[in-house]
PDB file of C-alpha atoms in Angstrom:
ATOM      1  CA  MET A 145     -12.549  -9.256 -28.222  1.00 90.00           C
ATOM      2  CA  LEU A 146     -14.243  -7.733 -25.185  1.00 95.00           C
ATOM      3  CA  THR A 147     -17.232  -9.529 -23.655  1.00 95.00           C
ATOM      4  CA  ILE A 148     -19.292  -7.747 -20.987  1.00 95.00           C
ATOM      5  CA  LEU A 149     -21.543  -9.854 -18.755  1.00 94.00           C
ATOM      6  CA  ILE A 150     -24.017  -7.545 -17.016  1.00 94.00           C
ATOM      7  CA  GLY A 151     -26.846  -8.485 -14.692  1.00 90.00           C
ATOM      8  CA  ARG A 152     -28.332  -7.944 -11.280  1.00 86.00           C
ATOM      9  CA  ALA A 153     -27.368  -9.981  -8.233  1.00 84.00           C
ATOM     10  CA  LYS A 154     -27.755 -13.773  -8.494  1.00 84.00           C
ATOM     11  CA  THR A 155     -28.079 -13.804 -12.282  1.00 88.00           C
ATOM     12  CA  GLY A 156     -25.072 -16.114 -12.649  1.00 89.00           C
ATOM     13  CA  LYS A 157     -22.401 -13.754 -13.971  1.00 92.00           C
ATOM     14  CA  SER A 158     -19.529 -15.368 -12.072  1.00 93.00           C
ATOM     15  CA  ASP A 159     -20.855 -18.881 -12.737  1.00 93.00           C
ATOM     16  CA  THR A 160     -21.054 -18.142 -16.470  1.00 93.00           C
ATOM     17  CA  MET A 161     -17.441 -17.001 -16.388  1.00 94.00           C
ATOM     18  CA  LEU A 162     -16.290 -20.078 -14.473  1.00 94.00           C
ATOM     19  CA  ARG A 163     -18.139 -22.392 -16.866  1.00 93.00           C
ATOM     20  CA  ARG A 164     -16.371 -20.712 -19.786  1.00 94.00           C
ATOM     21  CA  MET A 165     -12.999 -21.259 -18.089  1.00 93.00           C
ATOM     22  CA  ALA A 166     -13.851 -24.926 -17.552  1.00 93.00           C
ATOM     23  CA  GLU A 167     -14.913 -25.291 -21.215  1.00 93.00           C
ATOM     24  CA  LEU A 168     -11.638 -23.802 -22.443  1.00 92.00           C
ATOM     25  CA  GLY A 169      -9.671 -26.128 -20.203  1.00 90.00           C
ATOM     26  CA  GLU A 170      -6.107 -26.713 -21.304  1.00 90.00           C
ATOM     27  CA  SER A 171      -6.747 -25.365 -24.808  1.00 90.00           C
ATOM     28  CA  SER A 172      -5.690 -21.933 -23.522  1.00 90.00           C
ATOM     29  CA  GLN A 173      -4.134 -20.198 -20.539  1.00 94.00           C
ATOM     30  CA  GLN A 174      -6.581 -18.189 -18.446  1.00 95.00           C
ATOM     31  CA  ILE A 175      -6.311 -15.457 -15.824  1.00 95.00           C
ATOM     32  CA  LEU A 176      -9.131 -14.642 -13.412  1.00 96.00           C
ATOM     33  CA  LEU A 177      -8.540 -11.102 -12.144  1.00 95.00           C
ATOM     34  CA  VAL A 178     -10.381 -10.180  -8.944  1.00 95.00           C
ATOM     35  CA  PRO A 179     -10.049  -7.598  -6.127  1.00 93.00           C
ATOM     36  CA  GLU A 180      -7.464  -8.486  -3.495  1.00 90.00           C
ATOM     37  CA  HIS A 181     -10.006  -9.363  -0.797  1.00 91.00           C
ATOM     38  CA  ALA A 182     -11.835 -11.827  -3.082  1.00 91.00           C
ATOM     39  CA  SER A 183      -8.810 -13.793  -4.294  1.00 91.00           C
ATOM     40  CA  HIS A 184      -9.076 -16.712  -1.850  1.00 92.00           C
ATOM     41  CA  GLN A 185     -12.748 -17.409  -2.571  1.00 93.00           C
ATOM     42  CA  ALA A 186     -12.077 -17.037  -6.306  1.00 94.00           C
ATOM     43  CA  GLU A 187      -9.346 -19.706  -6.101  1.00 94.00           C
ATOM     44  CA  VAL A 188     -11.774 -22.051  -4.364  1.00 94.00           C
ATOM     45  CA  ASP A 189     -14.407 -21.391  -7.047  1.00 94.00           C
ATOM     46  CA  VAL A 190     -11.946 -22.012  -9.894  1.00 94.00           C
ATOM     47  CA  CYS A 191     -10.851 -25.324  -8.377  1.00 93.00           C
ATOM     48  CA  ARG A 192     -14.475 -26.338  -7.920  1.00 92.00           C
ATOM     49  CA  ALA A 193     -15.403 -25.403 -11.502  1.00 92.00           C
ATOM     50  CA  CYS A 194     -12.292 -26.637 -13.343  1.00 91.00           C
ATOM     51  CA  GLY A 195     -11.406 -29.673 -11.269  1.00 89.00           C
ATOM     52  CA  ASP A 196      -8.068 -31.080 -10.145  1.00 88.00           C
ATOM     53  CA  THR A 197      -6.166 -29.841 -13.207  1.00 88.00           C
ATOM     54  CA  ALA A 198      -7.212 -26.184 -12.798  1.00 90.00           C
ATOM     55  CA  SER A 199      -3.687 -25.026 -11.964  1.00 89.00           C
ATOM     56  CA  ARG A 200      -2.415 -26.238 -15.348  1.00 91.00           C
ATOM     57  CA  HIS A 201      -4.349 -23.615 -17.286  1.00 92.00           C
ATOM     58  CA  ALA A 202      -5.917 -21.085 -14.883  1.00 93.00           C
ATOM     59  CA  GLU A 203      -4.642 -18.753 -12.190  1.00 94.00           C
ATOM     60  CA  VAL A 204      -6.346 -16.240  -9.921  1.00 95.00           C
ATOM     61  CA  LEU A 205      -4.623 -12.860  -9.637  1.00 94.00           C
ATOM     62  CA  SER A 206      -5.239  -9.397  -8.248  1.00 93.00           C
ATOM     63  CA  PHE A 207      -3.623  -6.351  -9.833  1.00 91.00           C
ATOM     64  CA  ARG A 208      -0.932  -6.462  -7.123  1.00 88.00           C
ATOM     65  CA  ARG A 209      -0.110 -10.119  -7.743  1.00 91.00           C
ATOM     66  CA  LEU A 210      -0.166  -9.532 -11.489  1.00 92.00           C
ATOM     67  CA  GLY A 211       2.413  -6.808 -10.907  1.00 88.00           C
ATOM     68  CA  GLU A 212       4.634  -9.326  -9.104  1.00 88.00           C
ATOM     69  CA  ARG A 213       4.358 -11.770 -12.024  1.00 90.00           C
ATOM     70  CA  VAL A 214       5.264  -9.049 -14.525  1.00 91.00           C
ATOM     71  CA  LEU A 215       8.213  -7.709 -12.534  1.00 87.00           C
ATOM     72  CA  SER A 216       9.602 -11.234 -12.141  1.00 87.00           C
ATOM     73  CA  ILE A 217       9.869 -11.285 -15.952  1.00 88.00           C
ATOM     74  CA  THR A 218      11.050  -7.747 -16.688  1.00 85.00           C
ATOM     75  CA  GLY A 219      13.186  -7.312 -13.566  1.00 78.00           C
ATOM     76  CA  GLY A 220      12.496  -5.282 -10.472  1.00 70.00           C
ATOM     77  CA  ILE A 221      10.710  -7.838  -8.309  1.00 69.00           C
ATOM     78  CA  ALA A 222      13.514  -7.456  -5.730  1.00 66.00           C
ATOM     79  CA  ASP A 223      13.361  -3.658  -5.777  1.00 68.00           C
ATOM     80  CA  VAL A 224      12.243  -1.935  -2.606  1.00 65.00           C
ATOM     81  CA  THR A 225       8.508  -1.261  -2.469  1.00 69.00           C
ATOM     82  CA  LEU A 226       7.697   0.866   0.547  1.00 73.00           C
ATOM     83  CA  ASP A 227       4.994  -0.153   2.975  1.00 75.00           C
ATOM     84  CA  ASN A 228       2.751   2.441   4.592  1.00 80.00           C
ATOM     85  CA  GLY A 229       5.264   3.232   7.341  1.00 84.00           C
ATOM     86  CA  GLY A 230       8.075   3.748   4.851  1.00 83.00           C
ATOM     87  CA  LYS A 231       5.886   6.018   2.753  1.00 84.00           C
ATOM     88  CA  LEU A 232       5.062   8.164   5.802  1.00 86.00           C
ATOM     89  CA  LEU A 233       8.743   8.590   6.678  1.00 87.00           C
ATOM     90  CA  THR A 234       9.590   9.475   3.077  1.00 87.00           C
ATOM     91  CA  LEU A 235       6.681  11.922   3.037  1.00 88.00           C
ATOM     92  CA  GLN A 236       7.926  13.586   6.215  1.00 88.00           C
ATOM     93  CA  ARG A 237      11.413  14.095   4.740  1.00 88.00           C
ATOM     94  CA  ALA A 238       9.908  15.564   1.566  1.00 88.00           C
ATOM     95  CA  LEU A 239       7.737  17.876   3.650  1.00 87.00           C
ATOM     96  CA  LEU A 240      10.686  19.206   5.641  1.00 86.00           C
ATOM     97  CA  GLU A 241      12.606  19.842   2.408  1.00 86.00           C
ATOM     98  CA  THR A 242       9.836  21.809   0.688  1.00 87.00           C
ATOM     99  CA  ALA A 243       8.313  23.660   3.672  1.00 85.00           C
ATOM    100  CA  PRO A 244      10.490  26.819   3.253  1.00 85.00           C
ATOM    101  CA  GLN A 245       9.265  27.196  -0.356  1.00 86.00           C
ATOM    102  CA  MET A 246       5.574  26.859   0.490  1.00 84.00           C
ATOM    103  CA  THR A 247       2.953  29.362   1.559  1.00 84.00           C
ATOM    104  CA  VAL A 248       0.067  27.479   3.170  1.00 84.00           C
ATOM    105  CA  TYR A 249       2.181  24.644   4.556  1.00 79.00           C
ATOM    106  CA  ARG A 250       5.224  26.693   5.575  1.00 76.00           C
ATOM    107  CA  LYS A 251       4.785  25.423   9.137  1.00 76.00           C
ATOM    108  CA  PRO A 252       3.033  22.116   8.494  1.00 68.00           C
ATOM    109  CA  SER A 253       1.755  19.755  11.130  1.00 67.00           C
ATOM    110  CA  GLN A 254       4.122  16.897  11.961  1.00 67.00           C
ATOM    111  CA  LYS A 255       1.308  14.731  13.291  1.00 74.00           C
ATOM    112  CA  VAL A 256       0.792  11.299  11.763  1.00 78.00           C
ATOM    113  CA  GLY A 257      -2.847  12.091  10.949  1.00 83.00           C
ATOM    114  CA  PHE A 258      -1.855  14.979   8.672  1.00 85.00           C
ATOM    115  CA  LEU A 259       0.789  12.894   6.891  1.00 86.00           C
ATOM    116  CA  GLU A 260      -1.684  10.043   6.421  1.00 89.00           C
ATOM    117  CA  GLN A 261      -4.144  12.452   4.778  1.00 90.00           C
ATOM    118  CA  MET A 262      -1.414  13.702   2.447  1.00 89.00           C
ATOM    119  CA  LEU A 263      -0.345  10.137   1.637  1.00 89.00           C
ATOM    120  CA  ALA A 264      -3.936   9.125   0.793  1.00 91.00           C
ATOM    121  CA  LEU A 265      -4.255  12.206  -1.423  1.00 91.00           C
ATOM    122  CA  PHE A 266      -1.033  11.476  -3.329  1.00 90.00           C
ATOM    123  CA  ASP A 267      -1.940   7.808  -3.758  1.00 87.00           C
ATOM    124  CA  GLU A 268      -5.296   8.878  -5.197  1.00 89.00           C
ATOM    125  CA  LEU A 269      -3.657  11.372  -7.557  1.00 89.00           C
ATOM    126  CA  ARG A 270      -1.231   8.705  -8.748  1.00 86.00           C
ATOM    127  CA  SER A 271      -3.979   6.150  -9.331  1.00 84.00           C
ATOM    128  CA  TYR A 272      -5.681   8.637 -11.677  1.00 86.00           C
ATOM    129  CA  GLU A 273      -2.343   9.577 -13.272  1.00 84.00           C
ATOM    130  CA  VAL A 274      -2.387  13.187 -12.085  1.00 88.00           C
ATOM    131  CA  THR A 275       1.279  14.214 -12.034  1.00 89.00           C
ATOM    132  CA  PRO A 276       2.765  17.081  -9.979  1.00 91.00           C
ATOM    133  CA  GLU A 277       3.157  19.017 -13.249  1.00 93.00           C
ATOM    134  CA  ILE A 278      -0.543  18.668 -14.090  1.00 92.00           C
ATOM    135  CA  LEU A 279      -1.521  19.700 -10.564  1.00 91.00           C
ATOM    136  CA  TYR A 280       0.750  22.773 -10.757  1.00 91.00           C
ATOM    137  CA  GLN A 281      -0.645  23.814 -14.149  1.00 92.00           C
ATOM    138  CA  GLN A 282      -4.206  23.531 -12.868  1.00 90.00           C
ATOM    139  CA  ALA A 283      -3.298  25.675  -9.854  1.00 89.00           C
ATOM    140  CA  GLN A 284      -2.237  28.510 -12.137  1.00 88.00           C
ATOM    141  CA  ASP A 285      -5.789  28.806 -13.480  1.00 87.00           C
ATOM    142  CA  ILE A 286      -7.223  29.389  -9.993  1.00 87.00           C
ATOM    143  CA  ASP A 287      -7.006  32.475  -7.816  1.00 84.00           C
ATOM    144  CA  GLY A 288      -6.944  33.074  -4.079  1.00 85.00           C
ATOM    145  CA  ALA A 289      -6.257  30.622  -1.282  1.00 85.00           C
ATOM    146  CA  THR A 290      -7.032  27.593  -3.459  1.00 88.00           C
ATOM    147  CA  HIS A 291      -4.220  28.617  -5.818  1.00 89.00           C
ATOM    148  CA  ASP A 292      -1.723  28.781  -2.934  1.00 88.00           C
ATOM    149  CA  LYS A 293      -2.868  25.466  -1.509  1.00 89.00           C
ATOM    150  CA  LEU A 294      -2.691  23.565  -4.822  1.00 91.00           C
ATOM    151  CA  THR A 295       0.694  25.116  -5.638  1.00 91.00           C
ATOM    152  CA  ASP A 296       2.054  23.984  -2.278  1.00 90.00           C
ATOM    153  CA  LEU A 297       0.609  20.503  -2.795  1.00 91.00           C
ATOM    154  CA  SER A 298       2.188  20.231  -6.250  1.00 92.00           C
ATOM    155  CA  LEU A 299       5.610  21.127  -4.820  1.00 92.00           C
ATOM    156  CA  PHE A 300       5.157  18.684  -1.952  1.00 91.00           C
ATOM    157  CA  TYR A 301       3.923  15.963  -4.335  1.00 91.00           C
ATOM    158  CA  ALA A 302       6.903  16.499  -6.683  1.00 92.00           C
ATOM    159  CA  ALA A 303       9.410  16.251  -3.814  1.00 91.00           C
ATOM    160  CA  TYR A 304       7.760  13.035  -2.595  1.00 89.00           C
ATOM    161  CA  GLU A 305       7.835  11.483  -6.093  1.00 87.00           C
ATOM    162  CA  ALA A 306      11.479  12.496  -6.523  1.00 88.00           C
ATOM    163  CA  ARG A 307      12.386  10.687  -3.311  1.00 85.00           C
ATOM    164  CA  LEU A 308      10.621   7.540  -4.543  1.00 81.00           C
ATOM    165  CA  ARG A 309      12.713   7.654  -7.735  1.00 77.00           C
ATOM    166  CA  ARG A 310      16.137   8.377  -6.253  1.00 74.00           C
ATOM    167  CA  PRO A 311      19.106   7.100  -8.338  1.00 63.00           C
ATOM    168  CA  GLY A 312      19.497   3.368  -7.833  1.00 54.00           C
ATOM    169  CA  LEU A 313      16.112   3.062  -6.121  1.00 58.00           C
ATOM    170  CA  ASP A 314      12.624   2.628  -7.520  1.00 54.00           C
ATOM    171  CA  ALA A 315      10.263   2.571  -4.538  1.00 55.00           C
ATOM    172  CA  ARG A 316       7.091   3.347  -6.438  1.00 64.00           C
ATOM    173  CA  ASP A 317       3.997   1.227  -5.827  1.00 71.00           C
ATOM    174  CA  ARG A 318       3.500  -2.041  -7.703  1.00 76.00           C
ATOM    175  CA  MET A 319       0.538  -0.760  -9.733  1.00 81.00           C
ATOM    176  CA  THR A 320       2.656   2.002 -11.265  1.00 82.00           C
ATOM    177  CA  LYS A 321       5.402  -0.481 -12.111  1.00 83.00           C
ATOM    178  CA  LEU A 322       2.822  -2.883 -13.574  1.00 86.00           C
ATOM    179  CA  CYS A 323       1.528  -0.237 -15.982  1.00 86.00           C
ATOM    180  CA  ASP A 324       5.074   0.617 -17.076  1.00 86.00           C
ATOM    181  CA  HIS A 325       6.194  -2.975 -17.737  1.00 88.00           C
ATOM    182  CA  LEU A 326       3.065  -5.022 -18.545  1.00 91.00           C
ATOM    183  CA  GLU A 327       3.244  -4.615 -22.316  1.00 91.00           C
ATOM    184  CA  GLU A 328       6.947  -5.416 -22.649  1.00 91.00           C
ATOM    185  CA  SER A 329       6.606  -8.484 -20.436  1.00 91.00           C
ATOM    186  CA  GLY A 330       4.122 -10.167 -22.800  1.00 91.00           C
ATOM    187  CA  TYR A 331       2.646 -11.954 -19.762  1.00 93.00           C
ATOM    188  CA  VAL A 332      -0.969 -11.688 -20.957  1.00 93.00           C
ATOM    189  CA  ARG A 333      -0.237 -12.286 -24.645  1.00 94.00           C
ATOM    190  CA  GLY A 334      -2.596 -14.879 -26.142  1.00 93.00           C
ATOM    191  CA  LYS A 335      -4.361 -15.574 -22.844  1.00 95.00           C
ATOM    192  CA  ASP A 336      -8.065 -15.447 -22.005  1.00 95.00           C
ATOM    193  CA  ILE A 337      -8.592 -12.893 -19.243  1.00 96.00           C
ATOM    194  CA  PHE A 338     -11.670 -12.886 -17.007  1.00 97.00           C
ATOM    195  CA  ILE A 339     -12.279  -9.889 -14.731  1.00 96.00           C
ATOM    196  CA  ASP A 340     -14.818 -10.259 -11.921  1.00 95.00           C
ATOM    197  CA  GLY A 341     -15.904  -8.248  -8.878  1.00 91.00           C
ATOM    198  CA  PHE A 342     -14.960  -4.697  -9.943  1.00 92.00           C
ATOM    199  CA  THR A 343     -17.381  -1.753  -9.862  1.00 89.00           C
ATOM    200  CA  TYR A 344     -15.094   0.761 -11.568  1.00 88.00           C
ATOM    201  CA  PHE A 345     -11.513   1.075 -12.843  1.00 92.00           C
ATOM    202  CA  ASN A 346      -9.187   3.970 -12.095  1.00 90.00           C
ATOM    203  CA  ALA A 347      -6.799   5.447 -14.684  1.00 89.00           C
ATOM    204  CA  GLN A 348      -3.944   3.041 -13.932  1.00 89.00           C
ATOM    205  CA  GLU A 349      -6.247   0.040 -14.148  1.00 92.00           C
ATOM    206  CA  ARG A 350      -7.629   1.355 -17.438  1.00 93.00           C
ATOM    207  CA  ARG A 351      -4.067   1.459 -18.807  1.00 91.00           C
ATOM    208  CA  ALA A 352      -3.706  -2.204 -17.896  1.00 93.00           C
ATOM    209  CA  LEU A 353      -7.083  -3.009 -19.491  1.00 95.00           C
ATOM    210  CA  ALA A 354      -5.985  -1.366 -22.737  1.00 95.00           C
ATOM    211  CA  ILE A 355      -2.919  -3.637 -22.806  1.00 95.00           C
ATOM    212  CA  PHE A 356      -5.133  -6.658 -22.083  1.00 95.00           C
ATOM    213  CA  LEU A 357      -7.258  -5.791 -25.111  1.00 95.00           C
ATOM    214  CA  ARG A 358      -4.189  -5.405 -27.330  1.00 94.00           C
ATOM    215  CA  GLN A 359      -2.388  -8.579 -26.300  1.00 94.00           C
ATOM    216  CA  ALA A 360      -4.864 -11.092 -24.829  1.00 95.00           C
ATOM    217  CA  ARG A 361      -6.903 -13.500 -26.926  1.00 94.00           C
ATOM    218  CA  SER A 362     -10.097 -12.394 -25.192  1.00 94.00           C
ATOM    219  CA  VAL A 363     -11.191 -10.233 -22.254  1.00 96.00           C
ATOM    220  CA  THR A 364     -14.405 -10.879 -20.318  1.00 96.00           C
ATOM    221  CA  VAL A 365     -15.699  -8.485 -17.637  1.00 96.00           C
ATOM    222  CA  THR A 366     -18.651  -8.900 -15.262  1.00 95.00           C
ATOM    223  CA  LEU A 367     -20.673  -5.874 -14.142  1.00 94.00           C
ATOM    224  CA  LEU A 368     -23.448  -5.650 -11.564  1.00 91.00           C
ATOM    225  CA  GLY A 369     -26.431  -3.792 -13.000  1.00 87.00           C
ATOM    226  CA  GLU A 370     -29.016  -3.543 -15.769  1.00 86.00           C
ATOM    227  CA  VAL A 371     -28.406  -2.176 -19.257  1.00 86.00           C
ATOM    228  CA  ASN A 372     -31.437   0.120 -19.418  1.00 80.00           C
ATOM    229  CA  SER A 373     -31.993   0.597 -15.700  1.00 75.00           C
ATOM    230  CA  ARG A 374     -33.131   3.974 -14.382  1.00 74.00           C
ATOM    231  CA  GLU A 375     -32.135   3.090 -10.818  1.00 75.00           C
ATOM    232  CA  GLU A 376     -29.538   5.442  -9.386  1.00 79.00           C
ATOM    233  CA  ILE A 377     -27.695   2.563  -7.714  1.00 80.00           C
ATOM    234  CA  PHE A 378     -26.594   1.220 -11.120  1.00 85.00           C
ATOM    235  CA  GLU A 379     -25.328   4.530 -12.560  1.00 88.00           C
ATOM    236  CA  PRO A 380     -21.643   3.796 -11.733  1.00 89.00           C
ATOM    237  CA  THR A 381     -21.961   0.426 -13.465  1.00 90.00           C
ATOM    238  CA  LEU A 382     -23.405   1.960 -16.623  1.00 91.00           C
ATOM    239  CA  LYS A 383     -20.596   4.542 -16.681  1.00 92.00           C
ATOM    240  CA  THR A 384     -18.044   1.736 -16.350  1.00 93.00           C
ATOM    241  CA  MET A 385     -19.730  -0.157 -19.188  1.00 94.00           C
ATOM    242  CA  SER A 386     -19.553   2.930 -21.439  1.00 93.00           C
ATOM    243  CA  MET A 387     -15.894   3.406 -20.533  1.00 94.00           C
ATOM    244  CA  LEU A 388     -15.104  -0.216 -21.448  1.00 95.00           C
ATOM    245  CA  GLU A 389     -16.897   0.145 -24.791  1.00 94.00           C
ATOM    246  CA  ARG A 390     -14.925   3.300 -25.595  1.00 94.00           C
ATOM    247  CA  LEU A 391     -11.682   1.617 -24.571  1.00 94.00           C
ATOM    248  CA  ALA A 392     -12.391  -1.367 -26.833  1.00 95.00           C
ATOM    249  CA  ALA A 393     -13.265   0.966 -29.715  1.00 94.00           C
ATOM    250  CA  SER A 394     -10.002   2.866 -29.281  1.00 93.00           C
ATOM    251  CA  GLU A 395      -8.094  -0.440 -29.498  1.00 92.00           C
ATOM    252  CA  GLY A 396     -10.131  -1.596 -32.510  1.00 93.00           C
ATOM    253  CA  LYS A 397     -11.684  -4.560 -30.683  1.00 94.00           C
ATOM    254  CA  PRO A 398     -15.315  -5.734 -31.041  1.00 94.00           C
ATOM    255  CA  VAL A 399     -17.615  -5.709 -28.010  1.00 94.00           C
ATOM    256  CA  LYS A 400     -20.144  -8.402 -27.133  1.00 94.00           C
ATOM    257  CA  LEU A 401     -22.720  -7.428 -24.493  1.00 94.00           C
ATOM    258  CA  LEU A 402     -24.580 -10.219 -22.694  1.00 92.00           C
ATOM    259  CA  SER A 403     -27.380  -9.169 -20.347  1.00 91.00           C
ATOM    260  CA  LEU A 404     -28.257 -11.862 -17.786  1.00 90.00           C
ATOM    261  CA  THR A 405     -31.609 -11.991 -16.031  1.00 84.00           C
ATOM    262  CA  ASN A 406     -32.988 -13.761 -12.990  1.00 79.00           C
ATOM    263  CA  ASN A 407     -36.576 -14.962 -12.638  1.00 77.00           C
ATOM    264  CA  ASP A 408     -36.348 -15.537  -8.893  1.00 79.00           C
ATOM    265  CA  SER A 409     -39.918 -15.218  -7.610  1.00 81.00           C
ATOM    266  CA  SER A 410     -39.047 -15.622  -3.933  1.00 86.00           C
ATOM    267  CA  ALA A 411     -39.476 -12.873  -1.347  1.00 87.00           C
ATOM    268  CA  LEU A 412     -35.737 -12.166  -1.356  1.00 87.00           C
ATOM    269  CA  GLY A 413     -35.687 -11.989  -5.156  1.00 83.00           C
ATOM    270  CA  HIS A 414     -38.580  -9.502  -5.093  1.00 86.00           C
ATOM    271  CA  LEU A 415     -36.781  -7.415  -2.468  1.00 85.00           C
ATOM    272  CA  GLU A 416     -33.598  -7.338  -4.562  1.00 80.00           C
ATOM    273  CA  ARG A 417     -35.469  -6.135  -7.652  1.00 79.00           C
ATOM    274  CA  HIS A 418     -37.622  -3.477  -5.991  1.00 79.00           C
ATOM    275  CA  PHE A 419     -35.790  -2.262  -2.870  1.00 80.00           C
ATOM    276  CA  PHE A 420     -34.126   0.620  -4.735  1.00 75.00           C
ATOM    277  CA  GLY A 421     -36.668   0.860  -7.534  1.00 70.00           C
ATOM    278  CA  GLU A 422     -40.418   0.826  -7.947  1.00 74.00           C
ATOM    279  CA  ASN A 423     -42.257   0.205  -4.689  1.00 78.00           C
ATOM    280  CA  LEU A 424     -44.348  -2.909  -5.376  1.00 84.00           C
ATOM    281  CA  PRO A 425     -45.843  -5.083  -2.607  1.00 86.00           C
ATOM    282  CA  TYR A 426     -45.024  -8.802  -2.495  1.00 87.00           C
ATOM    283  CA  GLU A 427     -48.098 -11.023  -2.534  1.00 86.00           C
ATOM    284  CA  GLY A 428     -46.490 -14.300  -1.476  1.00 85.00           C
ATOM    285  CA  ASP A 429     -45.047 -15.660   1.777  1.00 88.00           C
ATOM    286  CA  SER A 430     -42.465 -13.193   3.112  1.00 87.00           C
ATOM    287  CA  THR A 431     -41.687 -14.901   6.435  1.00 87.00           C
ATOM    288  CA  ALA A 432     -38.173 -15.704   5.178  1.00 86.00           C
ATOM    289  CA  ILE A 433     -37.219 -12.022   5.526  1.00 89.00           C
ATOM    290  CA  ARG A 434     -36.745 -10.303   8.886  1.00 88.00           C
ATOM    291  CA  LEU A 435     -36.093  -6.623   9.537  1.00 87.00           C
ATOM    292  CA  ARG A 436     -33.730  -6.005  12.454  1.00 87.00           C
ATOM    293  CA  GLU A 437     -32.948  -2.671  14.080  1.00 91.00           C
ATOM    294  CA  ALA A 438     -29.574  -2.201  15.785  1.00 93.00           C
ATOM    295  CA  ALA A 439     -29.001   0.362  18.526  1.00 93.00           C
ATOM    296  CA  THR A 440     -25.434   1.170  17.451  1.00 94.00           C
ATOM    297  CA  VAL A 441     -23.089   0.594  14.538  1.00 92.00           C
ATOM    298  CA  TYR A 442     -21.153  -1.939  16.621  1.00 94.00           C
ATOM    299  CA  SER A 443     -24.205  -4.048  17.412  1.00 92.00           C
ATOM    300  CA  GLU A 444     -25.168  -3.867  13.717  1.00 90.00           C
ATOM    301  CA  VAL A 445     -21.799  -5.370  12.766  1.00 89.00           C
ATOM    302  CA  GLU A 446     -22.239  -8.118  15.350  1.00 88.00           C
TER     303      GLU A 446
END
């Protein structure tokens, strides 16, 4: 079953999830999946909510750490996974190999900035499961300079992927390996999975979510927004919610939608509700809010 907790800021989405984990206790194994940068705070919150025995039944993971757990079961945890520097060197070798066959990039730049742009592009294509073959096929439907550029990129992309999959070496990123081995590992089978802090999910993450729905006992996702909101700021959230509903339907799983509200009548609560929406004045004491103007971006950060 898929449960979606949706609400604006400070409506208690994360607290509701943590309370549910505490209620389940040792009756089930739970996974709290959060973005990498939020993992430490999430571990603190789980310990605070579930008490001293939290580690017996709950663990906090990111997609990367989940990949490590899965590969430790299926094999491959010791395989080489290239860091950013290794990827750049591999990319440079692939570029030198394919340059004679290309049109636009026949004499490509060897500067690090260019290679970093190419690496970011290929990582993005991989995260949305766009293969070199798909990119090449799309290029054939386009004329002119764009056709030449996409054709060159597909050749370059294919050479780079081939180098990552050389015989005896699998240097692909952990997310790709996770998607390939998650189902066979059975790591999430029968567990209650809670997913917090994500705005959207790319194609690889959606593959993992589909496996969660098939194998886990339950999946709960928090989303920041309002179900029937007309505010532009919540459009990505509503698209993500629709995607999750379609994904659950394709896996034959029911969906439970819980919309949380907040009746905060303070000045900050009023600002949160109306800053991006209808312009309504606040009648109470607003001295708790200050508007500061910074001369530069650096002073703003300070």
